[in-house]
């Protein structure tokens, strides 16, 4: 399974901002870390789906640095992305 690095940062309103080094256009948030990571999977799926719809490249996951989280693509999305990248 592909795992993409994800950064969580506490926002000034107490929520957690989620960003992806490999997908600058994908941003989400959550009320706490668990909620933020749940939303992270959804945001990553949406970003990859949008790139496939637009005929754009899907970046391979960069290395996960210290302090970052790893978000694993859902299996169906990972398979679709792999087929898309091979085409």
mmCIF file of N, CA, C and O in Angstrom, residues 1 6 13 16 24 33 38 40 45 53 65 87:
data_model
loop_
_atom_site.group_PDB
_atom_site.id
_atom_site.type_symbol
_atom_site.label_atom_id
_atom_site.label_comp_id
_atom_site.label_asym_id
_atom_site.label_seq_id
_atom_site.Cartn_x
_atom_site.Cartn_y
_atom_site.Cartn_z
ATOM 1 N N UNK A 1 0.836 -1.187 0.000
ATOM 2 C CA UNK A 1 0.000 0.000 0.000
ATOM 3 C C UNK A 1 0.881 1.250 0.000
ATOM 4 O O UNK A 1 1.918 1.280 0.649
ATOM 5 N N UNK A 6 2.106 13.154 5.772
ATOM 6 C CA UNK A 6 1.083 14.120 6.138
ATOM 7 C C UNK A 6 1.576 14.909 7.348
ATOM 8 O O UNK A 6 2.138 14.331 8.270
ATOM 9 N N UNK A 13 -7.358 28.027 16.353
ATOM 10 C CA UNK A 13 -8.693 27.833 16.917
ATOM 11 C C UNK A 13 -8.841 26.469 17.607
ATOM 12 O O UNK A 13 -9.945 26.037 17.917
ATOM 13 N N UNK A 16 -6.825 20.868 14.159
ATOM 14 C CA UNK A 16 -5.564 20.438 13.556
ATOM 15 C C UNK A 16 -5.653 20.606 12.041
ATOM 16 O O UNK A 16 -6.537 20.037 11.399
ATOM 17 N N UNK A 24 0.191 19.799 -2.621
ATOM 18 C CA UNK A 24 -0.008 21.116 -2.009
ATOM 19 C C UNK A 24 -1.455 21.611 -2.085
ATOM 20 O O UNK A 24 -1.856 22.449 -1.276
ATOM 21 N N UNK A 33 -6.456 14.980 16.661
ATOM 22 C CA UNK A 33 -5.552 14.258 15.756
ATOM 23 C C UNK A 33 -6.255 13.126 15.028
ATOM 24 O O UNK A 33 -6.080 12.945 13.819
ATOM 25 N N UNK A 38 -8.503 11.054 9.938
ATOM 26 C CA UNK A 38 -9.633 10.485 9.194
ATOM 27 C C UNK A 38 -9.967 11.369 7.996
ATOM 28 O O UNK A 38 -10.187 10.870 6.885
ATOM 29 N N UNK A 40 -7.862 13.314 6.593
ATOM 30 C CA UNK A 40 -6.685 13.287 5.715
ATOM 31 C C UNK A 40 -6.842 12.220 4.645
ATOM 32 O O UNK A 40 -6.532 12.457 3.470
ATOM 33 N N UNK A 45 -7.673 11.036 -1.037
ATOM 34 C CA UNK A 45 -8.460 10.355 -2.048
ATOM 35 C C UNK A 45 -9.034 11.352 -3.060
ATOM 36 O O UNK A 45 -8.976 11.132 -4.271
ATOM 37 N N UNK A 53 -8.946 12.638 -12.986
ATOM 38 C CA UNK A 53 -9.979 13.263 -13.823
ATOM 39 C C UNK A 53 -9.382 14.303 -14.771
ATOM 40 O O UNK A 53 -9.854 14.462 -15.896
ATOM 41 N N UNK A 65 9.120 12.013 6.993
ATOM 42 C CA UNK A 65 10.091 12.630 7.885
ATOM 43 C C UNK A 65 9.641 12.490 9.343
ATOM 44 O O UNK A 65 8.476 12.231 9.624
ATOM 45 N N UNK A 87 -0.884 3.525 -17.227
ATOM 46 C CA UNK A 87 -1.427 3.880 -18.539
ATOM 47 C C UNK A 87 -0.738 5.124 -19.008
ATOM 48 O O UNK A 87 -0.444 5.466 -20.022
#
